[in-house]
GROMACS .gro file of C-alpha atoms in nm:
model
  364
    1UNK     CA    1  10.048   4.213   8.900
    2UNK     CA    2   9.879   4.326   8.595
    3UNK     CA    3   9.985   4.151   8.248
    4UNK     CA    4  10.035   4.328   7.951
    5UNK     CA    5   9.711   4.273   7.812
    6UNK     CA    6   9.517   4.433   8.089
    7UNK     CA    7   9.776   4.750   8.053
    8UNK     CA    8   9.700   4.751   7.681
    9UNK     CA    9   9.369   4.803   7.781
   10UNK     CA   10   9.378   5.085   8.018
   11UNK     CA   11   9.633   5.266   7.809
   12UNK     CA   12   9.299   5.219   7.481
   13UNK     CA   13   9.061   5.300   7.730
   14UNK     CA   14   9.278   5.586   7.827
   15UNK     CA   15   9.368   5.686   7.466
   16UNK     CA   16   8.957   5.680   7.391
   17UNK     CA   17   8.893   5.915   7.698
   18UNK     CA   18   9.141   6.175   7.653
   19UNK     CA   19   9.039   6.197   7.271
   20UNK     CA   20   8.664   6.191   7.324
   21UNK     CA   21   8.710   6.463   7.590
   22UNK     CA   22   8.953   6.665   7.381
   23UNK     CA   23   8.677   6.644   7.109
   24UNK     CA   24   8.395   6.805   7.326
   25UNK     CA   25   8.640   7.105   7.442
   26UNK     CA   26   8.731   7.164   7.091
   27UNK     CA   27   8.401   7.145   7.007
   28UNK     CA   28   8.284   7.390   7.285
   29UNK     CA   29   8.588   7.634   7.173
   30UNK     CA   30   8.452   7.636   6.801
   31UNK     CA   31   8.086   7.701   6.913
   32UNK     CA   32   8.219   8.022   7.164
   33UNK     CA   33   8.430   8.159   6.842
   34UNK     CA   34   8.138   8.157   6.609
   35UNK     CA   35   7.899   8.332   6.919
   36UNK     CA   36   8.163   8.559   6.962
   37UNK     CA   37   8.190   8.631   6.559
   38UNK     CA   38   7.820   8.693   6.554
   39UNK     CA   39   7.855   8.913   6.835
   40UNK     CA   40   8.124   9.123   6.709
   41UNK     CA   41   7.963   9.146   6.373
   42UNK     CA   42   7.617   9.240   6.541
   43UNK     CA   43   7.803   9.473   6.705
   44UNK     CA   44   7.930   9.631   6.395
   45UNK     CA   45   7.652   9.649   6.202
   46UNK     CA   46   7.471   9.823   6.432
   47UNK     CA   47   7.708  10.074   6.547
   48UNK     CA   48   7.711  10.171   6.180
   49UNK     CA   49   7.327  10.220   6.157
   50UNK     CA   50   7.393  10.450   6.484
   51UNK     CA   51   7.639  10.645   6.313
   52UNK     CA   52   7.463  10.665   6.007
   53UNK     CA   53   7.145  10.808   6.235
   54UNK     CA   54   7.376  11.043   6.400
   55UNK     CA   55   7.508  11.195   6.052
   56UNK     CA   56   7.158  11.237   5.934
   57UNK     CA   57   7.045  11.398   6.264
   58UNK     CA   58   7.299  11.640   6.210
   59UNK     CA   59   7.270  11.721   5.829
   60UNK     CA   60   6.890  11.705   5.842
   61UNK     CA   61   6.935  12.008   6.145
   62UNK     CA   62   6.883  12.313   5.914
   63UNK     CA   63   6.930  12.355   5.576
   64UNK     CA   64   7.268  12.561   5.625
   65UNK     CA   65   7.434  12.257   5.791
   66UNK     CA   66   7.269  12.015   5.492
   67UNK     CA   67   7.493  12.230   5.254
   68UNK     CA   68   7.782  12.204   5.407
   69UNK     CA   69   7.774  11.836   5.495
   70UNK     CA   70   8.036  11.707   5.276
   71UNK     CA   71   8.271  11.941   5.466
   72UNK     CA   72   8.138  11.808   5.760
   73UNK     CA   73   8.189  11.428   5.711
   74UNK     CA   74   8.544  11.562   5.544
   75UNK     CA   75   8.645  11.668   5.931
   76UNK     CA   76   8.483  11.404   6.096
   77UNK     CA   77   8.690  11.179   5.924
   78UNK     CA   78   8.979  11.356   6.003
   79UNK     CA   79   8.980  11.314   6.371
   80UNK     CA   80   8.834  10.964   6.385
   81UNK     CA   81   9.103  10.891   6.182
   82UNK     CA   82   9.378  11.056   6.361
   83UNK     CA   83   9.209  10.914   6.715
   84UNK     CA   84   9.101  10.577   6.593
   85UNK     CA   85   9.321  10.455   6.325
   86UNK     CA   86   9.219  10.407   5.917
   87UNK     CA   87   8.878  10.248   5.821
   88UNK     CA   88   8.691  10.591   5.927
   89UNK     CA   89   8.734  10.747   5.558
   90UNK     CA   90   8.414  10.977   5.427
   91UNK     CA   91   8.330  10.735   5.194
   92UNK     CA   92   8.231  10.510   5.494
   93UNK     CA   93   8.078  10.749   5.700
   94UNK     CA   94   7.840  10.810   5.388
   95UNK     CA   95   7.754  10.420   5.378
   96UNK     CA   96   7.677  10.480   5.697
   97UNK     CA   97   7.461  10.737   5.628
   98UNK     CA   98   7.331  10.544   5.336
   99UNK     CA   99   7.240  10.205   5.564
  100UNK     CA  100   7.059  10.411   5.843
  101UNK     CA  101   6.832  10.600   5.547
  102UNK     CA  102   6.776  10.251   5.379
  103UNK     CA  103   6.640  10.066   5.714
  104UNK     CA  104   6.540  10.321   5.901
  105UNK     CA  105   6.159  10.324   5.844
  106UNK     CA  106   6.156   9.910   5.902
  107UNK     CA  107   6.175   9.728   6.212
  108UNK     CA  108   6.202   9.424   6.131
  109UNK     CA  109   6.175   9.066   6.260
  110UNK     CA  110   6.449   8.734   6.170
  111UNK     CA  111   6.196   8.690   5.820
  112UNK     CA  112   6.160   9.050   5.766
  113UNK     CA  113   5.828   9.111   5.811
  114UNK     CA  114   5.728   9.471   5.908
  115UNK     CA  115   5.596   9.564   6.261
  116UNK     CA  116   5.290   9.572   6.329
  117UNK     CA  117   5.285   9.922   6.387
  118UNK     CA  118   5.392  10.020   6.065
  119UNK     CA  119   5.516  10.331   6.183
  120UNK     CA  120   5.834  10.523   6.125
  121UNK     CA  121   6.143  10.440   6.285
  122UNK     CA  122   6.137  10.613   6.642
  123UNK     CA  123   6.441  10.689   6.846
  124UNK     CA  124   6.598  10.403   7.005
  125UNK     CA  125   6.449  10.168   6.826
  126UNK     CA  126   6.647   9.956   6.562
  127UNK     CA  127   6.634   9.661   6.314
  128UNK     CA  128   6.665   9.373   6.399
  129UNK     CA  129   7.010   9.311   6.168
  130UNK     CA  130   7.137   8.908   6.127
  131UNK     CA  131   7.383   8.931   5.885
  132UNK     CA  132   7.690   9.105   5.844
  133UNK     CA  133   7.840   9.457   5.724
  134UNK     CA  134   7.983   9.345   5.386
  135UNK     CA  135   7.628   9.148   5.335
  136UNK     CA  136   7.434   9.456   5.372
  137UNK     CA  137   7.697   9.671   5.133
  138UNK     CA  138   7.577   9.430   4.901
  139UNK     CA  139   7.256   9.482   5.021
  140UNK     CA  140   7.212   9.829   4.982
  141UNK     CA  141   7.312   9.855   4.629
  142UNK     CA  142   6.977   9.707   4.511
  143UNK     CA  143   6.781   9.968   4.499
  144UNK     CA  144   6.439   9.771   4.430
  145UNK     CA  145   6.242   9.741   4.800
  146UNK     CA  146   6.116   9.376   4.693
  147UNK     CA  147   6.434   9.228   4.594
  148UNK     CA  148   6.662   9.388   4.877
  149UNK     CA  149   6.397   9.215   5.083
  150UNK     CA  150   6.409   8.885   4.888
  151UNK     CA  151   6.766   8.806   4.891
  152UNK     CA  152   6.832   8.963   5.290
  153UNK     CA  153   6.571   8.661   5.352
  154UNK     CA  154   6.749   8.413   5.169
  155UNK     CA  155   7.098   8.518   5.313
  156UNK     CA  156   6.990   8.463   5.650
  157UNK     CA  157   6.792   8.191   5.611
  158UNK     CA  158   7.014   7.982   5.418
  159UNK     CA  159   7.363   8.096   5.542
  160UNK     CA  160   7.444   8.234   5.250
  161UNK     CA  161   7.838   8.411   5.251
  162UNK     CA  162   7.890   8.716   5.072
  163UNK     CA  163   8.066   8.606   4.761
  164UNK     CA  164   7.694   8.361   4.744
  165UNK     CA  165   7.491   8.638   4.799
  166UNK     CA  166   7.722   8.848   4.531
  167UNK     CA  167   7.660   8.553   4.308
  168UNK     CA  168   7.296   8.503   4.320
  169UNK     CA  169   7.249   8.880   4.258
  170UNK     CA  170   7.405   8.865   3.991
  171UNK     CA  171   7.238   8.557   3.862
  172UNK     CA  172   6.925   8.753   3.914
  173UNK     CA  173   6.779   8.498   4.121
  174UNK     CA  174   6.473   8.754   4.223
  175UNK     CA  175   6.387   8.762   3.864
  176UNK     CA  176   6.401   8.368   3.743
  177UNK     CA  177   6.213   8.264   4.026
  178UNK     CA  178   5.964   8.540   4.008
  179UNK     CA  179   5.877   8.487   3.636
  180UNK     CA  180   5.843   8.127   3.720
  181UNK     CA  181   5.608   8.144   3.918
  182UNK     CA  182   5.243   8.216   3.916
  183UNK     CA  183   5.161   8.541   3.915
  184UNK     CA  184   4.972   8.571   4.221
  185UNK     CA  185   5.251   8.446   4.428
  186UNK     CA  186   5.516   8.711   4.291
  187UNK     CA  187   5.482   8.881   4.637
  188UNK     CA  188   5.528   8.619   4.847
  189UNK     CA  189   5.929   8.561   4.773
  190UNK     CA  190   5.969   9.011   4.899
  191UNK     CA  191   5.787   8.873   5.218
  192UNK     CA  192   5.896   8.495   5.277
  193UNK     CA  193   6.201   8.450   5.023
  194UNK     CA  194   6.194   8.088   4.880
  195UNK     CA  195   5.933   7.854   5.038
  196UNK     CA  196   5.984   7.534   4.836
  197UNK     CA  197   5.602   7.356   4.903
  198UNK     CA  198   5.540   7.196   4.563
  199UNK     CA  199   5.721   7.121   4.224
  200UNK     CA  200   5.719   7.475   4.086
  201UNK     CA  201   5.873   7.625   4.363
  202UNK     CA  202   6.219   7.467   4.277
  203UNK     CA  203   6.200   7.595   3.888
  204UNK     CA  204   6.411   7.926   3.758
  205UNK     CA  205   6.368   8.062   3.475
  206UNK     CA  206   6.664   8.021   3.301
  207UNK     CA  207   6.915   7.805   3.513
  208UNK     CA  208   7.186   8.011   3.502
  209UNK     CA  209   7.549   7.754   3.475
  210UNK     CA  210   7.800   8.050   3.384
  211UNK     CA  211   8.005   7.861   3.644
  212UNK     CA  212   8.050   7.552   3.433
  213UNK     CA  213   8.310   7.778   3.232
  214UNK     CA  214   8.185   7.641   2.941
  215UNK     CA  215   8.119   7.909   2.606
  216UNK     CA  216   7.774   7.971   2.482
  217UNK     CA  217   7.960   7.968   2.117
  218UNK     CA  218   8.188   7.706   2.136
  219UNK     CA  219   8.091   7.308   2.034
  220UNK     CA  220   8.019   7.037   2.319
  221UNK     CA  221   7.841   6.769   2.371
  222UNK     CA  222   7.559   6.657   2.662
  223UNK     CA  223   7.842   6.385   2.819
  224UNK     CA  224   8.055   6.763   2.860
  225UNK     CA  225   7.806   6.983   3.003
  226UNK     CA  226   7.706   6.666   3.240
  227UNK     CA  227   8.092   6.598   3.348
  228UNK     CA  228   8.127   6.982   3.371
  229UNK     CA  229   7.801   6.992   3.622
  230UNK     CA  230   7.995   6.690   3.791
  231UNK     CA  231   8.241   6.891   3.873
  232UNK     CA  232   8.122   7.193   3.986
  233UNK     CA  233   7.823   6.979   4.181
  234UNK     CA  234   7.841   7.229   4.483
  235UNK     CA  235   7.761   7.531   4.200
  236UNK     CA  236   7.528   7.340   4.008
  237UNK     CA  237   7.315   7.198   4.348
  238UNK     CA  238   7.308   7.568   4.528
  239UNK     CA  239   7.151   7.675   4.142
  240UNK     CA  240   6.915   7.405   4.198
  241UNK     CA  241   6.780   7.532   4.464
  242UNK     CA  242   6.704   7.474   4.828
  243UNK     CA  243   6.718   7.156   4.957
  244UNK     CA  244   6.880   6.920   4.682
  245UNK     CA  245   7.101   6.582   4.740
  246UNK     CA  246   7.309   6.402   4.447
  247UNK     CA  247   7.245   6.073   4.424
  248UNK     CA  248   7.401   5.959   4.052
  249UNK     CA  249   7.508   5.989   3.741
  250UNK     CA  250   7.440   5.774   3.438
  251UNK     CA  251   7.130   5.604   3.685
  252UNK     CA  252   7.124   5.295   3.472
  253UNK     CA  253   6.746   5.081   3.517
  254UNK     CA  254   6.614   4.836   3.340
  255UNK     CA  255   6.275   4.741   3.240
  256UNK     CA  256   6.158   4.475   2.967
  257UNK     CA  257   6.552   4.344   2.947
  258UNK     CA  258   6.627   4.725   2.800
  259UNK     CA  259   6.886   4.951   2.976
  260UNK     CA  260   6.767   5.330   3.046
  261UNK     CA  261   6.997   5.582   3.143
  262UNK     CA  262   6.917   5.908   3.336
  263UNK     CA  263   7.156   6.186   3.347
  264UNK     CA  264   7.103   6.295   3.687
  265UNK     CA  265   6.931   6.170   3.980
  266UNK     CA  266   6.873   6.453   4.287
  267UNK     CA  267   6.635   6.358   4.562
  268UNK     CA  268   6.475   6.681   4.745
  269UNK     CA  269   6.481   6.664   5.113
  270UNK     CA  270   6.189   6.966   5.144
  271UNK     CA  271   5.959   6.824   4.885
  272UNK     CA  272   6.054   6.468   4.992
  273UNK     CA  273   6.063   6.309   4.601
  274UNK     CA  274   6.297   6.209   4.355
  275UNK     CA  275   6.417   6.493   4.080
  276UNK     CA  276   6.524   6.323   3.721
  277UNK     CA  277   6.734   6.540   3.552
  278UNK     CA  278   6.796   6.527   3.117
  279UNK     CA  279   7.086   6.694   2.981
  280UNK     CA  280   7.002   6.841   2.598
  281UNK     CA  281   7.205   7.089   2.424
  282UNK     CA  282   6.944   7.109   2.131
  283UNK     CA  283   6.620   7.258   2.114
  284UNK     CA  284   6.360   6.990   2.285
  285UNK     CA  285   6.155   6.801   2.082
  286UNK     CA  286   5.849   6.557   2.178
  287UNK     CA  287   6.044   6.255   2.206
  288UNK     CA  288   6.250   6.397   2.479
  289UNK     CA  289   5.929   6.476   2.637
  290UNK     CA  290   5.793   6.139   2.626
  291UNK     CA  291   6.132   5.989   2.708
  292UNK     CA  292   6.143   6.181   3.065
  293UNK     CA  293   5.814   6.072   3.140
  294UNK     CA  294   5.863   5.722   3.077
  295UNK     CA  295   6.144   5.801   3.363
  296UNK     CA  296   5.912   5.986   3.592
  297UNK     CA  297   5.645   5.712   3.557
  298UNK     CA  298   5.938   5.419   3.645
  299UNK     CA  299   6.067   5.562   3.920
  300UNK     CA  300   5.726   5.649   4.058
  301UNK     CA  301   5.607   5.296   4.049
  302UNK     CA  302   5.950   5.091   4.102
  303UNK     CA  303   6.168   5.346   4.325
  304UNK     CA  304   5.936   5.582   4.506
  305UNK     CA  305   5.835   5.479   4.897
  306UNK     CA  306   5.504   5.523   4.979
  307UNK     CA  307   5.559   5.805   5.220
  308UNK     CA  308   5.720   5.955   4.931
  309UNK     CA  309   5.567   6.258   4.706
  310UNK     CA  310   5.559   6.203   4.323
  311UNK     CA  311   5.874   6.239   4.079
  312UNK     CA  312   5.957   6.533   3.922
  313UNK     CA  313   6.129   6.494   3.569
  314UNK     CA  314   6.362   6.864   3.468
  315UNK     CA  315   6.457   6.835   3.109
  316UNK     CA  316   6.787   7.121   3.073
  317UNK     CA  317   6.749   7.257   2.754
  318UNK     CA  318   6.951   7.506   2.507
  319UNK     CA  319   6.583   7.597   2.402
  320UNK     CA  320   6.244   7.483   2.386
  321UNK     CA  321   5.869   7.564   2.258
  322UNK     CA  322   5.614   7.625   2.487
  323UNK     CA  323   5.338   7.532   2.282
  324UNK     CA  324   5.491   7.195   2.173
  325UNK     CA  325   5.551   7.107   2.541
  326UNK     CA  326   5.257   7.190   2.684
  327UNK     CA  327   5.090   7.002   2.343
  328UNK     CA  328   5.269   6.700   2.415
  329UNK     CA  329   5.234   6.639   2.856
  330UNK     CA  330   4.961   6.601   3.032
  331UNK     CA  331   4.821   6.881   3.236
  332UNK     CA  332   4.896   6.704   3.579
  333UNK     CA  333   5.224   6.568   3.409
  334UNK     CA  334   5.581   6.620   3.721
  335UNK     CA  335   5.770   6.709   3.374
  336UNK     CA  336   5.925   7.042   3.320
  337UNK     CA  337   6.142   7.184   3.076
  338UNK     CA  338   6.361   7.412   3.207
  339UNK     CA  339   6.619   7.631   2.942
  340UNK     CA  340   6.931   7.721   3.072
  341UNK     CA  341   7.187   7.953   3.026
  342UNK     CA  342   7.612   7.970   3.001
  343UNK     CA  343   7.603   8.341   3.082
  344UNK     CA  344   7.467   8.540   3.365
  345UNK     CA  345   7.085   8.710   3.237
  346UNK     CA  346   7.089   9.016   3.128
  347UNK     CA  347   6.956   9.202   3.456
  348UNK     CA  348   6.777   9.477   3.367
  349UNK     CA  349   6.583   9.279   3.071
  350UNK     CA  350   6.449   9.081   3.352
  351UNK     CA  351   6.371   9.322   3.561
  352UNK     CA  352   6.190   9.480   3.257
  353UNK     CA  353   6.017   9.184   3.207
  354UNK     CA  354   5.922   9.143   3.583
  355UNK     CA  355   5.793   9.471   3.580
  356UNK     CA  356   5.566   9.476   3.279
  357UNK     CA  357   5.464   9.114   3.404
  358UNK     CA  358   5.337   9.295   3.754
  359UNK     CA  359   5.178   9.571   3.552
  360UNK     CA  360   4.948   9.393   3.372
  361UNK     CA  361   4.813   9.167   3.672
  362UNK     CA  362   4.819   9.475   3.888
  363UNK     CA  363   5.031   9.352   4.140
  364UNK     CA  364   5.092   9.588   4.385
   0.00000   0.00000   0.00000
């Protein structure tokens, strides 16, 4: 006869079996919903492009039909509605209309690169779409070829939901990272998106923190913006940039029996290095300067691994000059200084700026 101990063990051994196998079926029942969610969405988008081809086929058949074509879409709507239920209204048939005429001349591939043919869309041929109806209704509305391009990339490579995508639109992400950049390699973010490869890749121009809450007018001090970044740390990191990890706060070291404190420490995963950040709501001056790369240079010969690429040092800033920073670092100095903002950029200054920028390198 068994004793209790032994029955104590099947029924754990039991328990353990029945959970770890409940685990992998709920598993495998999660990883069929989210298939069948990309199917269905798949699905969707690209019976919309189809419809939005058929419309056009039909309005572009003679000029007579093209004037009436309101009146058309007006009765079309009518009986899809009556035979199909609501969600058929004209104003969706025309967004229909609108995402055929918007990718119809691009077959693309998962990073949006045009086909080698570079010919016109043929029949039966379609886009490659990876992302979902409501992301390409925010899509659409950005009229600029480039951008549309830039932030389709970065939605599908980096997962981004629609209220994200919404968001970084709005943040005119295209913009900050374009003027940060050199100019050569302006292009590169309509064709690739993002690609973080060295420091400059991860700096904007301005951070944009609207989400912090906080008011551009109102009084506060560095310990509030940092506890207000604390808590909106999922905000501030996706601002960031690709590829950022928290590690502390208040990063206390010491070195010649002094304590040093650094506001933030991030470590980036792509560039594979440490990223010090200083918190200063006044204009910069030299000795913040100095005082970050005194940071930089401890945690490159203290902290850093060997398989490990150099520190980068971001100094936040209300404001800053250009000439005084550049006076006072190095020219092969990891220190930025980055301004940032408590509003969300005026867009169409940027895209002024971007534009007259191009211009006068001839970037085409």
């Amino acid at each position: 006869m068994a004793n209790t101990k032994d029955i104590q063990n099947i029924d754990s051994s039991l328990t353990s079996a029945i959970q770890s196998l409940a685990s992998k079926i709920e598993s495998l029942i999660a990883n069929a919903r989210q298939q069948v969610a990309r199917v269905v969405n798949t699905a969707e988008v690209v019976t919309k492009y189809e419809i939005g081809r058929a419309i056009v086929e039909e309005m572009q058949d003679g000029a007579e039909r093209a004037a009436y074509g309101k009146r058309v879409l007006q009765g079309v709507s009518n009986i899809l509605t009556e035979s199909l239920g609501d969600g058929w209204s004209v104003e969706t048939l025309t967004l229909c209309r609108k995402f055929y005429t918007t990718y119809c001349s691009k077959i693309v591939n998962s990073v949006y690169e045009i086909a080698k043919t570079n010919s016109v869309n043929t029949v039966g041929q379609i886009p490659q779409f990876s992302l979902s109806w409501s992301h390409y209704l925010v899509l659409m509305r950005i009229d600029n070829t480039d951008e549309r391009h830039f932030y389709e990339i970065e939605s599908q490579k980096e997962n981004w939901s629609v209220r994200q995508l919404q968001r970084q639109y709005a943040s005119s992400l295209y913009e900050r990272l374009a003027l940060s950049k050199e100019k050569t390699e302006v292009m590169r973010l309509a064709n690739e998106g993002q690609v973080v490869e060295k420091p400059q890749d991860i700096l904007k121009n301005p951070v944009t923190l609207e989400f912090l809450g906080l008011k551009s007018a109102s009084i506060y001090s560095e310990t509030k913006l940092e506890s207000a970044i604390i808590g909106k740390l999922q905000q501030f990191l996706l601002e960031m940039g690709k590829g950022f990890l928290f590690e502390a706060r208040q990063k206390r070291f010491s070195f010649n029996e002094k304590n040093f404190y650094v506001d933030l420490v991030l470590y980036n995963r792509l560039l594979q290095c440490y990223v010090l950040i200083d918190l200063k709501i006044d204009e910069l001056t030299h000795q913040d300067l100095g005082q970050m790369q005194m940071y930089v240079n401890y945690y490159d010969r203290y902290q850093r691994q060997e398989w490990e690429k150099p520190t980068i040092g971001i100094l936040l800033c209300k404001s800053k000059d250009d000439a005084l920073v550049e006076l006072t670092l190095p020219k092969d100095s990891n220190v930025y200084a980055q301004e940032y903002a408590l509003y969300l950029p005026d867009k169409a200054v940027l895209q002024k700026k971007l534009a007259e920028w191009i211009e006068e390198e001839k970037i085409v």
